[in-house]
CSV table of N, CA and C in Angstrom, one decimal:
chain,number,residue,atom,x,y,z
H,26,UNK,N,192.0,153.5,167.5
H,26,UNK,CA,190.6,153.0,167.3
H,26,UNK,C,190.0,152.8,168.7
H,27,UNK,N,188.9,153.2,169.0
H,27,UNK,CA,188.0,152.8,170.0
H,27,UNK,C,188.2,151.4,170.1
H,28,UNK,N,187.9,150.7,171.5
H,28,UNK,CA,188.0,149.8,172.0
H,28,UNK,C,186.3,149.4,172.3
H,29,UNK,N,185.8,148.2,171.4
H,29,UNK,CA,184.4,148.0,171.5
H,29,UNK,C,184.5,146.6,172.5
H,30,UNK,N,183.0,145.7,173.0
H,30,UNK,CA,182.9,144.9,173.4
H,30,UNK,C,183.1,143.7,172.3
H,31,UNK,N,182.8,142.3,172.2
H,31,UNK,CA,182.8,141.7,171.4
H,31,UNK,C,181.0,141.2,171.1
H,32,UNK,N,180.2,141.9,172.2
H,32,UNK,CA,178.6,141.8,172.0
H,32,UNK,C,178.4,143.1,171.3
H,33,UNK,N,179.0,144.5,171.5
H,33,UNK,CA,178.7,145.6,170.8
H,33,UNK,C,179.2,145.5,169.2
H,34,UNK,N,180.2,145.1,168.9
H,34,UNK,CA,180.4,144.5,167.7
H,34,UNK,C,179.6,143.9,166.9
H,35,UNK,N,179.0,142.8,167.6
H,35,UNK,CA,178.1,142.0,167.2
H,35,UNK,C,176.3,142.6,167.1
H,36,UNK,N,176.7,143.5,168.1
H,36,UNK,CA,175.2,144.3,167.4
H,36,UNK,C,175.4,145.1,166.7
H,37,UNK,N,176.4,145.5,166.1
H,37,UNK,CA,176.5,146.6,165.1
H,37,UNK,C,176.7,145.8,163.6
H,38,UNK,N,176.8,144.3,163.7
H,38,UNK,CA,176.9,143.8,162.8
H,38,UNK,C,175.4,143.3,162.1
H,39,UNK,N,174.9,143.0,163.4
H,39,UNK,CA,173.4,142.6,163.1
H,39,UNK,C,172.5,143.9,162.6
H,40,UNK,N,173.1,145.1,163.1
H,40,UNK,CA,172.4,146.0,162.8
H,40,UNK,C,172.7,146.5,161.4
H,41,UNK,N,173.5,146.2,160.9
H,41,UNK,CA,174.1,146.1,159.3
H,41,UNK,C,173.1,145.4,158.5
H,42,UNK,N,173.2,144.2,159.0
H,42,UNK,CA,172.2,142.7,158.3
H,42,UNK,C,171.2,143.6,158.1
H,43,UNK,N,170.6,144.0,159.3
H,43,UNK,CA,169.4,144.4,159.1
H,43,UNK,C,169.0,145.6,158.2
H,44,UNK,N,169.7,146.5,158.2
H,44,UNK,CA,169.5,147.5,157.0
H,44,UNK,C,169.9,146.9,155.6
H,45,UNK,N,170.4,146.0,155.2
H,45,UNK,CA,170.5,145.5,153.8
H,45,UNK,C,169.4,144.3,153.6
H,46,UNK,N,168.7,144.2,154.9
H,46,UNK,CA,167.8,142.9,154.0
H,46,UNK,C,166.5,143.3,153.4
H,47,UNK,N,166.1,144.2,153.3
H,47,UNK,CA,165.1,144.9,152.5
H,47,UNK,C,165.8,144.7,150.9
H,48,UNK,N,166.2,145.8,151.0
H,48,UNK,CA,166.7,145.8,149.4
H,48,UNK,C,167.7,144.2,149.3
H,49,UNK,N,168.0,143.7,149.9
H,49,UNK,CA,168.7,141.8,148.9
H,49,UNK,C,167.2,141.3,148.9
H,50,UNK,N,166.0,141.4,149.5
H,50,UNK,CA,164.7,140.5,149.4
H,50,UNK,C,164.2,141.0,148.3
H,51,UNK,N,164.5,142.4,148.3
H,51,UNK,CA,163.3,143.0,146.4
H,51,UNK,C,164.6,142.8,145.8
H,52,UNK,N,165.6,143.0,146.0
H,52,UNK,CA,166.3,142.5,144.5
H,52,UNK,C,166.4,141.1,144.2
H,53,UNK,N,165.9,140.0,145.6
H,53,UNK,CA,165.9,138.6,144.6
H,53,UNK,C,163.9,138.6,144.7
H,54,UNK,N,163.6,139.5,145.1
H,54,UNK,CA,162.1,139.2,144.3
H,54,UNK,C,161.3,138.5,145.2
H,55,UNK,N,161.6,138.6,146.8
H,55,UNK,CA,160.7,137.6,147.6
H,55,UNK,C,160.6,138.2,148.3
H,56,UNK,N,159.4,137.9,149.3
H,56,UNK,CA,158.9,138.3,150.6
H,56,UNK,C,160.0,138.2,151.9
H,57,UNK,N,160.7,139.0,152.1
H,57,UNK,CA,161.3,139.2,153.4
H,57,UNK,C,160.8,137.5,154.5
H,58,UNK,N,159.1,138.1,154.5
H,58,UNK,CA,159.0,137.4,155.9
H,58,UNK,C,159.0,135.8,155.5
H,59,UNK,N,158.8,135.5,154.5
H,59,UNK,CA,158.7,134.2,153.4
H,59,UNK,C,160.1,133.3,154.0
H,60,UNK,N,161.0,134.0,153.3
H,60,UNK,CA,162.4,133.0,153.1
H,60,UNK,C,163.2,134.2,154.6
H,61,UNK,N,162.8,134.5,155.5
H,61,UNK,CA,163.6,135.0,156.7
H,61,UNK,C,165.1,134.4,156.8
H,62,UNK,N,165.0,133.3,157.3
H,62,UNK,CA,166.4,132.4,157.4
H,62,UNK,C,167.4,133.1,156.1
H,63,UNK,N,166.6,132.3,154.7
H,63,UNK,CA,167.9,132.6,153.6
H,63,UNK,C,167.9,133.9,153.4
H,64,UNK,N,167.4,134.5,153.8
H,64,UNK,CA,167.5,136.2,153.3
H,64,UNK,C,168.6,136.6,154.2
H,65,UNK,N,168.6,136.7,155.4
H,65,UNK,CA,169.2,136.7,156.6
H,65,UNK,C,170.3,136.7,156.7
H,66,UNK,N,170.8,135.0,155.4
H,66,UNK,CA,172.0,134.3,156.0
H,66,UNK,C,172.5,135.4,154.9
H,67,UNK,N,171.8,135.4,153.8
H,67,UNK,CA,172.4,136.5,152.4
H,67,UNK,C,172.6,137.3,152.6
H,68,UNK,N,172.1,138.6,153.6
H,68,UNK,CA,172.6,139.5,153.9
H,68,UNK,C,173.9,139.9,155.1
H,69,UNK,N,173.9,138.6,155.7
H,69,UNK,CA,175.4,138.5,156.7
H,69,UNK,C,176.6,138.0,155.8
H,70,UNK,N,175.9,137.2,154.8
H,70,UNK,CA,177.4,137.0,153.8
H,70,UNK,C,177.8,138.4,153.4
H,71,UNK,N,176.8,139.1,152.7
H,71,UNK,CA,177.3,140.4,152.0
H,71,UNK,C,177.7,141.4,152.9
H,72,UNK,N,177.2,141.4,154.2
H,72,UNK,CA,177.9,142.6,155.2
H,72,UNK,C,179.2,142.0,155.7
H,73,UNK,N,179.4,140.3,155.7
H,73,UNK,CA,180.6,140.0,155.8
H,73,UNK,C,181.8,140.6,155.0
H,74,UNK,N,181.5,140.4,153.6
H,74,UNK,CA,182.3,141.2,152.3
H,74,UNK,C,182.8,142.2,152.5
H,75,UNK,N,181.5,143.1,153.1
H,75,UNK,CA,181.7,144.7,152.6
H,75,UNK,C,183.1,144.7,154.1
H,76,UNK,N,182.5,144.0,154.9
H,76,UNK,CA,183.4,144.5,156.0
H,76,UNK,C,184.9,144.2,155.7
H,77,UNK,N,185.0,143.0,155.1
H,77,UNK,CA,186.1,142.4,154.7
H,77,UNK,C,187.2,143.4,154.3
H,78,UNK,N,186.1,144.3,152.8
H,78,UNK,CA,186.8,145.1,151.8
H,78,UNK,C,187.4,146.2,152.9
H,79,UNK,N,186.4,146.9,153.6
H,79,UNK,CA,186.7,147.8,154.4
H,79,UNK,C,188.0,147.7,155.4
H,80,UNK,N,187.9,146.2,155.8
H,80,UNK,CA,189.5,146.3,156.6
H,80,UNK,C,190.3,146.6,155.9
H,81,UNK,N,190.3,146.3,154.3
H,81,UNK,CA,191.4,146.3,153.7
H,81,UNK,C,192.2,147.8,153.8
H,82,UNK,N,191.5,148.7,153.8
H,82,UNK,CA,191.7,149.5,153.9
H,82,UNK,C,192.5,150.1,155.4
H,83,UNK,N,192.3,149.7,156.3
H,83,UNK,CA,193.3,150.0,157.6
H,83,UNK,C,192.8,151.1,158.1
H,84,UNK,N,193.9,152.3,158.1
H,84,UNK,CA,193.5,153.6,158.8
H,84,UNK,C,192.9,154.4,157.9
H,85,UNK,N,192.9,154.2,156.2
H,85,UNK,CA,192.5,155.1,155.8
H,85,UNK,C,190.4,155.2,155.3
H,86,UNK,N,190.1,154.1,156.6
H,86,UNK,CA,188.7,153.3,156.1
H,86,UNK,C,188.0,154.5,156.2
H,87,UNK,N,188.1,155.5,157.0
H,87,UNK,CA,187.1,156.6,157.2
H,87,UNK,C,187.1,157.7,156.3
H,88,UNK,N,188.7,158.1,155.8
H,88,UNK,CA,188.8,158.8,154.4
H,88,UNK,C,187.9,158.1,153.6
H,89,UNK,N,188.3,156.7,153.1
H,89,UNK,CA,187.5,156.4,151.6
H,89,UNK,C,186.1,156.6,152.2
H,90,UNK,N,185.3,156.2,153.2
H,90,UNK,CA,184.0,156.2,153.1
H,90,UNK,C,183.5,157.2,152.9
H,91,UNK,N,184.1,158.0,154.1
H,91,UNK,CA,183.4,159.7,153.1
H,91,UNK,C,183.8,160.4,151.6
H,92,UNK,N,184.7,159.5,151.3
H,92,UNK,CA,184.9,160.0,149.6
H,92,UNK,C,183.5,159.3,149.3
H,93,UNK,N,183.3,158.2,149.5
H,93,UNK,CA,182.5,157.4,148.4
H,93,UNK,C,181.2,157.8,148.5
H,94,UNK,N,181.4,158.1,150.0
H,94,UNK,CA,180.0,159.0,150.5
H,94,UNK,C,179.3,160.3,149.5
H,95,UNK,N,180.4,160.8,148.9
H,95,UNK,CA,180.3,161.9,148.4
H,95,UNK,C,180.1,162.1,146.9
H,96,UNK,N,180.0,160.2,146.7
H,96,UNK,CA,179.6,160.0,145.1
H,96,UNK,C,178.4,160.4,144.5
């Protein structure tokens, strides 16, 4: 595995947040710029998850994604 920084990490995390908080704001039905904070925190919980599931996986994280990619 590539050896990242612990700020490049961290922007690749935020940059996660950020592509899911569109779609968690229309799916609870609110203005993005409205509730910013709780939208925000909702969408770091859920990228926390996904990341979670993803470790689970170990070495074979890049297989499954492109399988699932290919759903």
């Amino acid at each position: 595995m590539a050896k990242y920084t612990h700020g490049e990490l961290l922007d690749l995390r935020e940059q996660l947040v950020e592509a899911v908080r569109p779609h968690v704001a229309e799916a609870a039905g609110v203005d993005p710029a409205l509730c910013e904070d709780r939208i925000t925190e909702a969408c770091a919980k859920v990228v926390a998850e996904v990341l979670e599931c993803l470790a689970a996986w170990g070495d074979q994280t890049t297989e499954v994604l492109s399988a699932i990619a290919k759903i």
